[in-house]
Amino acid sequence: MLSETKLTLLQQLVQQSTKDEIIWTKGYLAGFLANQNSVPQPIEVPVAVNVKPLIVYGTETGNAKKVATQLLANFKKDKIQAKTTDIFQFDVAKLEKETLVLFIVSTQGEGEFPQNAIGFYEKLKATDTNLNKLNFAVFGLGDSSYPLFCNAGVLLDEVLEQKGAKRLIPLVKADVDYSQTVTNWESDLKAVFSKKATSTSQVTGKQATSSVNQKKNYKGVVSHKVILNDRGSNKQTYHIEITPYEEVFYQPGDAIGFYPKNSEAEILEILSFFDKKTEKETLFDKNIRGLGKKSLESLSEIFGITITEEKADLLDILNNYSKPENVTFEQVVALLHPIAPRLYSISSDVAAHDGLVHITANLNTFSINGATKTGLCSQFLADFPKDAEIEFYIHKNNNFKLPENDTDIILIGPGTGIAPFRSFLAHRDTEGAEGKNWLFFGEQHFALDFYYQTEIQEWLTTGTLTKLDTAFSRDQEQKIYVQDRIREKAKEFNQWLENGASLYICGQKHPMSIDVENAVLEVIAAERNISIDEAQAVLEALESDGKYQKDVY
């Protein structure tokens, strides 16, 4: 029980707080209690820091950059002299000369750093630099559905402390819906900057605050499943419809998360190396595909060998390297992480498709050392039987959303990138939205790979779809892609942007999204008679205003 004085103070605090502040406090207290079993030593951080923060971001899909850009803009409004830089362009050696650095870093795959941040982390870990003049704070971005939530942020926070740097405020772990967490972090930073504390800020060394939203798992039945490609296609793309057991709410742009399981055949082959036959269940939910650097390093250690692959399946390692007799099945299993969920863009609209959830999934096929392999989840979905029960959750994507109904939109979605745009168009059709809609779609062959052709043609007929440009790369001798169509329509494309249209790209990151973005930059530069650097600034401004959004993978 609280004393009467403390209870009165608590009641006053609650009455004067907003709903968001109360929710944040609840999370803070939960995190505080969770850390009471091992209370770390407080770190004394001088309040009078040099308030010229450098914001360094490590990003894969652009979220960390968005947070950094938002933070920079807000700092400038408050006359705080800040700068931002991509972690890839930041030399580790410069850290010795810095006094205040704010790191914003996302986590990828098996708890790994974004591609552009790996080199920085490895160099920082290897250096003997003394960073005792540096004050720092780390903001980690991640998805709490994944086993190693915000692990890149955790690792960076730890290594900075090991090198002598002083933690300004505790590490923050932010889930996919991170906007409020960013606001709270910004407020905490400004409180330290403005010396609102007394003489020092007592900051708990290892404590991490987090915004973890427990995602609700749903179940439903795969009620319809069909291959969208015609016979003779090089692709195997599935349209899958799920009928949930209960009402599921989602918005255009959201994704669905699945929990794939390993195939029994692959598991049995692994068990044969250890003379095990009755432990199949142990491996159904363990990640045995595409093991990352850390997992391979751990296997190298217990096998007493040097594994040269940067990424490999467990079965490949067992086939390609000799397993010592003293290495047990249990030792290997202990090194494996749980399978991370996989996300697919939702290709339906709640109202237009009667509450069902549709996805558009391509069977991912690739070759490694001459062997043909398939993606874990895409194979899981390809094999999943019709009328069987499937478990899933809804992944809210607040950074890929439709604008107001009267705003024009340009949608660029080759291949399965069409998925969210089918949702966009179905939603706008149902809503009777007044904004114009321009779709760019591409695949290999018109006759074999034109996904949702009937629906798209109907939207053209009714006026829901204002313009359609297609690029079927293999239907002529010289390959044509969506970026070529953009260049062909340069004048009108630029006019739409100048008139306020929102621009969207969805699909493969490499090389599609990069090639498309380069084409957009060329069009803006040529049509406005400006340099590519100036066109880049235009595109960045659109992105900052939420008028240029990407969902690439």
Coordinates of C-alpha atoms in Angstrom, one line a residue:
M1 CA 0.0 0.0 0.0
L2 CA 1.1 3.6 -0.6
S3 CA 1.2 6.2 2.1
E4 CA -1.5 8.8 2.0
T5 CA 1.0 11.4 0.7
K6 CA 2.2 9.2 -2.1
L7 CA -1.3 8.2 -3.0
T8 CA -2.4 11.8 -3.3
L9 CA 0.6 12.6 -5.5
L10 CA -0.1 9.6 -7.7
Q11 CA -3.8 10.6 -8.1
Q12 CA -2.7 14.1 -9.1
L13 CA -0.3 12.8 -11.6
V14 CA -2.9 10.6 -13.2
Q15 CA -5.5 13.3 -13.4
Q16 CA -3.1 15.7 -15.1
S17 CA -1.9 13.1 -17.6
T18 CA -3.1 12.3 -21.1
K19 CA -4.2 8.9 -22.1
D20 CA -0.9 8.4 -24.1
E21 CA 1.1 9.5 -21.1
I22 CA -0.7 7.0 -18.8
I23 CA -0.1 4.2 -21.3
W24 CA 3.6 5.1 -21.5
T25 CA 3.8 5.2 -17.7
K26 CA 2.3 1.7 -17.5
G27 CA 4.9 0.4 -19.9
Y28 CA 7.7 2.1 -18.0
L29 CA 6.6 0.6 -14.6
A30 CA 6.3 -2.8 -16.2
G31 CA 9.9 -2.5 -17.5
F32 CA 11.1 -1.2 -14.2
L33 CA 9.6 -4.2 -12.3
A34 CA 11.0 -6.6 -14.9
N35 CA 14.5 -5.4 -14.1
Q36 CA 14.2 -5.5 -10.3
N37 CA 15.7 -9.1 -10.1
S38 CA 19.1 -7.7 -11.1
V39 CA 19.4 -4.0 -10.3
P40 CA 22.2 -2.4 -12.3
Q41 CA 24.4 0.2 -11.0
P42 CA 23.3 3.8 -11.8
I43 CA 25.4 5.8 -14.2
E44 CA 26.0 9.4 -13.5
V45 CA 25.6 11.4 -16.7
P46 CA 26.4 15.0 -16.6
V47 CA 23.4 17.1 -17.6
A48 CA 25.5 19.8 -19.1
V49 CA 26.1 17.9 -22.3
N50 CA 27.2 19.6 -25.5
V51 CA 23.8 20.0 -27.1
K52 CA 24.8 19.6 -30.7
P53 CA 23.7 16.0 -31.3
L54 CA 24.7 13.9 -34.2
I55 CA 21.9 11.6 -35.3
V56 CA 23.3 8.4 -36.9
Y57 CA 20.8 5.9 -38.5
G58 CA 21.1 2.4 -39.7
T59 CA 18.2 1.3 -41.9
E60 CA 17.1 -1.4 -44.2
T61 CA 13.6 -0.4 -45.2
G62 CA 13.8 3.3 -44.4
N63 CA 12.1 3.5 -41.0
A64 CA 15.2 4.4 -39.1
K65 CA 15.9 7.2 -41.6
K66 CA 12.3 8.5 -41.2
V67 CA 12.7 8.6 -37.4
A68 CA 16.1 10.4 -37.8
T69 CA 14.6 12.9 -40.2
Q70 CA 11.6 13.6 -37.9
L71 CA 13.9 14.0 -34.9
L72 CA 16.1 16.4 -36.8
A73 CA 13.2 18.6 -37.9
N74 CA 11.8 18.7 -34.3
F75 CA 15.2 19.6 -32.9
K76 CA 15.6 22.5 -35.3
K77 CA 12.2 23.9 -34.3
D78 CA 13.6 24.0 -30.7
K79 CA 16.8 25.6 -31.8
I80 CA 18.8 22.5 -31.1
Q81 CA 21.7 22.3 -33.6
A82 CA 21.6 18.7 -34.8
K83 CA 22.9 16.8 -37.9
T84 CA 22.0 13.4 -39.4
T85 CA 24.1 10.9 -41.3
D86 CA 23.7 7.4 -42.6
I87 CA 25.7 5.0 -40.5
F88 CA 27.3 3.5 -43.7
Q89 CA 28.9 6.9 -44.3
F90 CA 30.1 7.5 -40.7
D91 CA 33.7 6.5 -39.9
V92 CA 34.1 4.7 -36.5
A93 CA 37.3 6.7 -35.9
K94 CA 35.3 9.9 -35.8
L95 CA 33.5 8.7 -32.6
E96 CA 36.5 9.7 -30.5
K97 CA 35.9 13.4 -31.5
E98 CA 32.1 13.3 -30.8
T99 CA 30.5 14.3 -27.6
L100 CA 26.9 13.4 -28.2
V101 CA 25.6 10.9 -30.7
L102 CA 22.0 9.5 -31.0
F103 CA 21.9 6.1 -32.8
I104 CA 18.7 4.9 -34.5
V105 CA 19.0 1.4 -35.7
S106 CA 16.7 -1.3 -37.0
T107 CA 17.0 -5.1 -36.6
Q108 CA 16.8 -7.5 -39.5
G109 CA 16.3 -11.2 -39.9
E110 CA 18.1 -13.3 -37.3
G111 CA 18.6 -10.3 -34.9
E112 CA 21.1 -8.8 -37.4
F113 CA 22.1 -5.3 -38.3
P114 CA 20.8 -3.6 -41.4
Q115 CA 23.2 -4.2 -44.4
N116 CA 24.4 -0.6 -44.2
A117 CA 25.3 -0.9 -40.5
I118 CA 27.1 -4.2 -40.4
G119 CA 30.5 -2.8 -41.2
F120 CA 30.2 0.0 -38.7
Y121 CA 29.3 -2.4 -35.9
E122 CA 32.1 -4.9 -36.7
K123 CA 34.7 -2.1 -36.8
L124 CA 33.5 -0.6 -33.6
K125 CA 33.6 -4.0 -31.9
A126 CA 37.2 -4.6 -33.1
T127 CA 38.6 -1.1 -32.3
D128 CA 40.5 -0.3 -29.1
T129 CA 39.3 3.3 -29.3
N130 CA 38.5 4.9 -25.9
L131 CA 35.1 6.7 -26.1
N132 CA 35.0 8.1 -22.6
K133 CA 34.2 11.6 -23.9
L134 CA 31.1 10.4 -25.8
N135 CA 27.5 10.6 -24.5
F136 CA 25.1 8.4 -26.4
A137 CA 21.6 7.1 -26.7
V138 CA 20.3 4.2 -28.8
F139 CA 16.8 3.9 -30.2
G140 CA 16.1 0.3 -31.5
L141 CA 13.4 -0.4 -34.1
G142 CA 12.1 -3.9 -34.5
D143 CA 9.1 -6.2 -34.4
S144 CA 8.2 -8.0 -31.2
S145 CA 6.9 -11.0 -33.1
Y146 CA 10.5 -11.8 -33.9
P147 CA 12.6 -13.8 -31.4
L148 CA 15.5 -11.3 -31.2
F149 CA 13.5 -8.2 -30.8
C150 CA 15.6 -5.0 -31.4
N151 CA 18.7 -7.1 -31.1
A152 CA 20.8 -4.8 -33.2
G153 CA 20.0 -1.9 -30.8
V154 CA 20.9 -4.1 -27.8
L155 CA 24.3 -5.0 -29.3
L156 CA 25.1 -1.5 -30.3
D157 CA 24.2 -0.2 -26.9
E158 CA 26.4 -2.8 -25.2
V159 CA 29.5 -2.3 -27.3
L160 CA 29.3 1.5 -26.9
E161 CA 29.3 1.1 -23.1
Q162 CA 32.2 -1.4 -23.4
K163 CA 34.2 1.2 -25.2
G164 CA 33.8 3.7 -22.4
A165 CA 30.9 5.8 -23.8
K166 CA 28.3 7.1 -21.3
R167 CA 24.7 6.3 -21.8
L168 CA 22.6 9.5 -21.8
I169 CA 19.3 7.7 -21.3
P170 CA 18.4 4.0 -21.4
L171 CA 18.1 2.0 -24.6
V172 CA 14.7 2.2 -26.1
K173 CA 13.1 -0.8 -28.0
A174 CA 10.3 0.3 -30.3
D175 CA 7.8 -2.1 -31.9
V176 CA 6.3 -1.6 -35.4
D177 CA 3.9 1.0 -34.2
Y178 CA 6.7 3.3 -33.0
S179 CA 5.3 6.8 -33.4
Q180 CA 4.5 7.4 -29.7
T181 CA 7.7 5.8 -28.6
V182 CA 9.6 8.2 -30.8
T183 CA 7.7 11.1 -29.2
N184 CA 8.5 9.9 -25.7
W185 CA 12.2 9.4 -26.6
E186 CA 12.4 12.9 -28.0
S187 CA 10.9 14.3 -24.8
D188 CA 13.3 12.4 -22.6
L189 CA 16.3 13.7 -24.7
K190 CA 15.1 17.3 -24.5
A191 CA 14.6 17.0 -20.8
V192 CA 18.3 16.1 -20.4
F193 CA 19.4 18.7 -23.0
S194 CA 17.5 21.5 -21.2
K195 CA 18.9 20.5 -17.8
K196 CA 15.5 19.9 -16.3
A197 CA 17.1 17.4 -14.0
T198 CA 18.9 18.7 -10.9
S199 CA 22.6 18.2 -10.9
T200 CA 22.9 14.9 -12.7
S201 CA 20.6 12.4 -14.3
Q202 CA 20.6 9.0 -12.7
V203 CA 20.3 6.6 -15.6
T204 CA 20.0 2.9 -15.1
G205 CA 22.8 1.2 -17.1
K206 CA 21.1 -1.8 -18.7
Q207 CA 17.5 -0.9 -18.4
A208 CA 15.6 -0.7 -21.7
T209 CA 12.2 0.8 -22.2
S210 CA 10.1 -0.6 -24.9
S211 CA 6.8 -0.2 -26.6
V212 CA 5.7 -3.8 -27.1
N213 CA 2.2 -4.3 -28.4
Q214 CA 1.1 -7.9 -27.9
K215 CA -0.1 -9.0 -31.3
K216 CA -3.3 -10.9 -31.4
N217 CA -3.1 -14.2 -33.2
Y218 CA -6.1 -15.2 -35.3
K219 CA -7.1 -18.5 -36.9
G220 CA -9.0 -19.1 -40.0
V221 CA -9.5 -21.5 -43.0
V222 CA -7.8 -21.3 -46.3
S223 CA -11.1 -21.2 -48.2
H224 CA -9.7 -20.5 -51.7
K225 CA -6.4 -21.0 -53.4
V226 CA -5.4 -20.7 -57.1
I227 CA -2.3 -20.2 -59.2
L228 CA -2.5 -16.8 -61.0
N229 CA 0.0 -17.8 -63.8
D230 CA -1.1 -19.7 -66.9
R231 CA 0.6 -22.9 -68.0
G232 CA 4.1 -22.3 -69.4
S233 CA 4.9 -19.4 -67.0
N234 CA 8.3 -19.3 -65.3
K235 CA 6.5 -18.2 -62.1
Q236 CA 4.3 -19.9 -59.6
T237 CA 2.2 -17.1 -57.9
Y238 CA -0.7 -18.0 -55.6
H239 CA -3.8 -16.1 -54.8
I240 CA -4.9 -17.3 -51.3
E241 CA -8.1 -16.4 -49.4
I242 CA -8.5 -16.9 -45.7
T243 CA -11.8 -16.9 -44.0
P244 CA -11.2 -15.9 -40.3
Y245 CA -13.1 -17.5 -37.5
E246 CA -13.7 -14.0 -36.0
E247 CA -13.9 -10.5 -37.4
V248 CA -10.5 -9.2 -38.4
F249 CA -9.9 -5.5 -39.0
Y250 CA -7.1 -4.3 -41.3
Q251 CA -6.5 -1.3 -43.5
P252 CA -5.1 -1.1 -47.1
G253 CA -1.3 -1.3 -46.8
D254 CA -1.2 -3.6 -43.8
A255 CA 0.4 -7.0 -43.9
I256 CA -0.4 -10.5 -42.6
G257 CA 2.1 -12.5 -40.6
F258 CA 2.4 -16.3 -40.8
Y259 CA 4.3 -18.8 -38.7
P260 CA 5.8 -21.2 -41.2
K261 CA 7.0 -24.7 -40.2
N262 CA 9.8 -26.8 -41.5
S263 CA 9.0 -29.7 -43.8
E264 CA 9.0 -33.2 -42.3
A265 CA 11.3 -34.5 -45.1
E266 CA 14.0 -32.0 -44.3
I267 CA 13.7 -32.6 -40.5
L268 CA 14.0 -36.4 -40.9
E269 CA 17.2 -35.9 -43.0
I270 CA 18.7 -33.8 -40.3
L271 CA 17.7 -36.3 -37.6
S272 CA 19.5 -39.1 -39.6
F273 CA 22.8 -37.4 -38.9
F274 CA 22.3 -37.8 -35.2
D275 CA 20.6 -41.2 -35.3
K276 CA 17.5 -39.6 -33.9
K277 CA 14.0 -40.7 -35.1
T278 CA 11.5 -39.6 -32.5
E279 CA 12.3 -35.9 -32.0
K280 CA 10.7 -34.4 -35.1
E281 CA 8.7 -31.9 -33.0
T282 CA 11.9 -30.3 -31.7
L283 CA 12.7 -29.0 -35.2
F284 CA 9.3 -28.0 -36.6
D285 CA 9.6 -24.5 -35.2
K286 CA 13.4 -24.0 -35.2
N287 CA 15.1 -22.0 -37.9
I288 CA 17.1 -24.5 -39.9
R289 CA 17.0 -22.4 -43.2
G290 CA 19.3 -19.6 -44.2
L291 CA 21.3 -19.5 -41.0
G292 CA 23.0 -16.2 -40.5
K293 CA 26.6 -15.3 -39.6
K294 CA 26.2 -15.6 -35.8
S295 CA 24.5 -19.1 -36.0
L296 CA 27.2 -20.3 -38.4
E297 CA 30.0 -19.0 -36.2
S298 CA 28.4 -20.9 -33.3
L299 CA 28.3 -24.1 -35.4
S300 CA 31.9 -23.6 -36.5
E301 CA 32.9 -23.4 -32.8
I302 CA 31.2 -26.7 -31.7
F303 CA 32.2 -28.5 -34.9
G304 CA 35.8 -27.3 -34.6
I305 CA 35.8 -26.2 -38.2
T306 CA 35.7 -23.0 -40.3
I307 CA 32.5 -22.6 -42.1
T308 CA 33.1 -20.3 -45.1
E309 CA 29.5 -19.7 -46.2
E310 CA 27.9 -16.4 -45.1
K311 CA 24.4 -17.9 -45.1
A312 CA 23.5 -21.6 -45.3
D313 CA 20.9 -24.2 -44.3
L314 CA 21.7 -26.5 -41.5
L315 CA 21.3 -29.4 -43.8
D316 CA 23.9 -28.0 -46.1
I317 CA 26.4 -27.7 -43.3
L318 CA 25.8 -31.3 -42.2
N319 CA 26.2 -32.5 -45.8
N320 CA 29.3 -30.3 -46.6
Y321 CA 31.3 -30.6 -43.4
S322 CA 32.2 -33.6 -41.2
K323 CA 30.3 -33.6 -37.9
P324 CA 32.5 -34.6 -34.9
E325 CA 31.2 -37.7 -33.1
N326 CA 31.0 -35.8 -29.8
V327 CA 28.6 -33.1 -31.1
T328 CA 25.1 -34.0 -29.9
F329 CA 21.8 -33.2 -31.4
E330 CA 20.9 -31.3 -28.3
Q331 CA 23.9 -29.0 -28.7
V332 CA 23.0 -28.1 -32.2
V333 CA 19.3 -27.5 -31.3
A334 CA 20.4 -25.2 -28.5
L335 CA 22.1 -22.9 -31.1
L336 CA 19.0 -22.6 -33.3
H337 CA 16.6 -19.7 -32.9
P338 CA 12.8 -20.0 -33.3
I339 CA 11.5 -19.5 -36.8
A340 CA 10.6 -15.8 -37.3
P341 CA 7.2 -15.0 -38.7
R342 CA 7.0 -13.9 -42.4
L343 CA 5.0 -11.0 -43.6
Y344 CA 2.9 -10.7 -46.8
S345 CA 1.1 -7.6 -48.1
I346 CA -2.7 -8.0 -47.8
S347 CA -4.2 -7.8 -51.3
S348 CA -7.8 -7.4 -50.2
D349 CA -10.0 -4.8 -48.6
V350 CA -12.2 -5.5 -45.6
A351 CA -15.4 -3.9 -47.1
A352 CA -14.8 -5.0 -50.7
H353 CA -14.0 -8.6 -49.8
D354 CA -16.5 -9.3 -47.0
G355 CA -14.0 -9.5 -44.2
L356 CA -11.8 -12.1 -45.9
V357 CA -8.0 -11.7 -46.0
H358 CA -6.3 -12.2 -49.4
I359 CA -2.6 -12.6 -50.2
T360 CA -0.6 -12.8 -53.4
A361 CA 2.4 -15.1 -52.8
N362 CA 5.1 -16.1 -55.3
L363 CA 7.0 -19.4 -54.7
N364 CA 10.5 -18.0 -54.2
T365 CA 12.9 -20.3 -56.1
F366 CA 16.6 -19.8 -56.2
S367 CA 19.9 -21.6 -56.8
I368 CA 22.8 -22.1 -54.4
N369 CA 25.9 -24.0 -55.6
G370 CA 23.9 -25.5 -58.3
A371 CA 21.1 -26.8 -56.0
T372 CA 17.6 -25.4 -56.4
K373 CA 16.0 -24.1 -53.2
T374 CA 12.8 -22.5 -52.2
G375 CA 11.8 -19.9 -49.6
L376 CA 10.6 -21.4 -46.3
C377 CA 7.3 -19.6 -46.1
S378 CA 6.5 -19.4 -49.8
Q379 CA 6.9 -23.2 -49.9
F380 CA 4.9 -23.5 -46.7
L381 CA 2.0 -21.6 -48.3
A382 CA 2.4 -23.4 -51.7
D383 CA 2.0 -26.7 -49.9
F384 CA -0.7 -25.6 -47.5
P385 CA -3.9 -27.5 -48.2
K386 CA -7.2 -25.9 -49.0
D387 CA -9.8 -26.0 -46.2
A388 CA -7.1 -26.4 -43.6
E389 CA -6.8 -24.2 -40.5
I390 CA -4.0 -21.5 -40.5
E391 CA -2.8 -19.2 -37.8
F392 CA -1.8 -15.6 -38.5
Y393 CA -1.7 -12.0 -37.1
I394 CA -2.2 -8.6 -38.7
H395 CA 0.9 -6.4 -39.0
K396 CA -0.1 -2.7 -39.0
N397 CA 1.9 -0.7 -41.5
N398 CA 1.4 3.0 -40.7
N399 CA 4.1 4.0 -43.1
F400 CA 2.3 2.6 -46.2
K401 CA -1.2 4.1 -46.2
L402 CA -3.6 5.7 -48.6
P403 CA -4.0 9.5 -48.6
E404 CA -7.3 11.4 -48.5
N405 CA -9.9 10.2 -51.0
D406 CA -9.5 13.3 -53.2
T407 CA -5.7 12.9 -53.5
D408 CA -4.3 11.4 -56.8
I409 CA -2.0 8.4 -56.4
I410 CA 0.7 6.7 -58.6
L411 CA 1.1 3.0 -57.8
I412 CA 4.2 1.2 -59.0
G413 CA 4.0 -2.5 -58.3
P414 CA 5.6 -5.1 -60.6
G415 CA 5.2 -8.8 -59.8
T416 CA 3.6 -9.5 -56.4
G417 CA 4.1 -5.8 -55.7
I418 CA 0.6 -5.5 -57.1
A419 CA -0.8 -7.0 -53.8
P420 CA -1.3 -3.9 -51.7
F421 CA -2.4 -1.9 -54.7
R422 CA -5.2 -4.3 -55.4
S423 CA -6.3 -3.5 -51.8
F424 CA -5.8 0.3 -52.5
L425 CA -7.9 0.2 -55.6
A426 CA -10.6 -2.1 -54.2
H427 CA -10.9 0.3 -51.2
R428 CA -11.1 3.4 -53.4
D429 CA -13.7 1.7 -55.6
T430 CA -15.9 0.9 -52.6
E431 CA -15.4 4.4 -51.1
G432 CA -16.1 6.2 -54.4
A433 CA -12.9 8.1 -53.9
E434 CA -12.5 11.2 -56.1
G435 CA -8.7 11.0 -56.5
K436 CA -7.2 9.8 -59.7
N437 CA -5.3 6.5 -59.7
W438 CA -2.4 5.5 -62.0
L439 CA -1.1 2.0 -61.9
F440 CA 2.3 0.7 -63.3
F441 CA 2.4 -3.1 -63.4
G442 CA 5.1 -5.4 -64.8
E443 CA 5.9 -9.1 -65.1
Q444 CA 7.4 -11.5 -67.7
H445 CA 4.6 -12.3 -70.1
F446 CA 1.3 -10.6 -70.8
A447 CA -0.5 -13.9 -71.6
L448 CA 0.9 -15.8 -68.7
D449 CA 1.6 -13.4 -65.8
F450 CA -1.0 -10.6 -65.8
Y451 CA -2.2 -10.9 -62.2
Y452 CA -5.8 -9.7 -61.6
Q453 CA -6.2 -8.7 -65.2
T454 CA -10.0 -9.0 -65.2
E455 CA -10.3 -6.8 -62.1
I456 CA -7.9 -4.2 -63.4
Q457 CA -9.7 -4.0 -66.7
E458 CA -13.0 -3.6 -64.9
W459 CA -11.6 -0.8 -62.8
L460 CA -10.4 0.9 -66.0
T461 CA -13.9 0.6 -67.5
T462 CA -15.6 2.0 -64.5
G463 CA -13.1 4.8 -64.1
T464 CA -11.7 3.7 -60.7
L465 CA -8.4 3.2 -62.4
T466 CA -7.6 6.4 -64.4
K467 CA -4.4 5.1 -66.1
L468 CA -2.7 1.8 -66.6
D469 CA 0.9 1.2 -67.9
T470 CA 2.2 -2.3 -68.2
A471 CA 5.6 -3.7 -68.9
F472 CA 6.0 -7.4 -69.8
S473 CA 9.7 -7.8 -70.0
R474 CA 9.9 -11.1 -72.0
D475 CA 7.3 -10.4 -74.7
Q476 CA 9.9 -8.7 -77.0
E477 CA 13.5 -9.1 -77.8
Q478 CA 14.6 -6.0 -75.7
K479 CA 13.4 -6.3 -72.1
I480 CA 11.0 -3.6 -71.0
Y481 CA 10.5 -2.8 -67.3
V482 CA 8.2 -0.4 -65.4
Q483 CA 11.0 2.1 -65.0
D484 CA 11.1 2.3 -68.8
R485 CA 7.3 3.1 -68.9
I486 CA 7.9 5.8 -66.3
R487 CA 10.5 7.4 -68.6
E488 CA 8.2 7.2 -71.5
K489 CA 5.5 9.0 -69.6
A490 CA 7.9 11.5 -68.0
K491 CA 6.0 14.7 -68.7
E492 CA 2.7 13.5 -67.4
F493 CA 4.3 11.6 -64.5
N494 CA 6.0 14.8 -63.3
Q495 CA 2.8 16.8 -63.7
W496 CA 0.9 14.4 -61.4
L497 CA 3.7 14.8 -58.8
E498 CA 3.6 18.6 -59.2
N499 CA -0.2 18.6 -58.8
G500 CA 0.1 16.8 -55.5
A501 CA -0.1 13.1 -56.3
S502 CA 1.2 10.6 -53.7
L503 CA 3.8 8.1 -55.0
Y504 CA 3.9 4.4 -53.9
I505 CA 6.4 1.6 -54.7
C506 CA 6.0 -2.0 -53.7
G507 CA 8.0 -5.1 -54.6
Q508 CA 11.5 -6.4 -54.6
K509 CA 14.1 -4.0 -53.2
H510 CA 17.0 -5.2 -55.3
P511 CA 17.1 -4.2 -58.1
M512 CA 13.5 -3.1 -58.8
S513 CA 12.9 -0.4 -56.3
I514 CA 16.3 1.1 -56.8
D515 CA 16.0 1.1 -60.6
V516 CA 12.5 2.6 -60.3
E517 CA 13.6 5.3 -57.9
N518 CA 16.5 6.2 -60.2
A519 CA 14.0 6.6 -63.1
V520 CA 11.8 8.8 -61.0
L521 CA 14.8 11.0 -60.2
E522 CA 15.8 11.3 -63.8
V523 CA 12.2 12.3 -64.8
I524 CA 12.0 14.9 -62.1
A525 CA 15.4 16.3 -63.0
A526 CA 14.7 16.4 -66.7
E527 CA 11.2 17.8 -66.6
R528 CA 12.0 20.5 -64.0
N529 CA 15.4 21.3 -65.5
I530 CA 17.3 20.6 -62.2
S531 CA 20.2 18.4 -61.2
I532 CA 19.9 14.9 -59.9
D533 CA 20.9 16.1 -56.4
E534 CA 18.1 18.7 -56.5
A535 CA 15.7 16.0 -57.7
Q536 CA 16.8 13.8 -54.8
A537 CA 15.9 16.7 -52.4
V538 CA 12.5 16.9 -54.1
L539 CA 11.9 13.2 -53.5
E540 CA 13.2 13.4 -49.9
A541 CA 10.7 16.2 -49.3
L542 CA 7.9 14.1 -50.7
E543 CA 9.0 11.2 -48.4
S544 CA 9.1 13.5 -45.4
D545 CA 5.6 14.8 -46.1
G546 CA 4.3 11.2 -46.4
K547 CA 3.7 11.6 -50.2
Y548 CA 6.3 9.1 -51.2
Q549 CA 6.0 5.7 -49.5
K550 CA 7.7 2.4 -50.2
D551 CA 7.0 -1.2 -49.1
V552 CA 10.0 -3.1 -50.5
Y553 CA 11.6 -6.4 -49.5

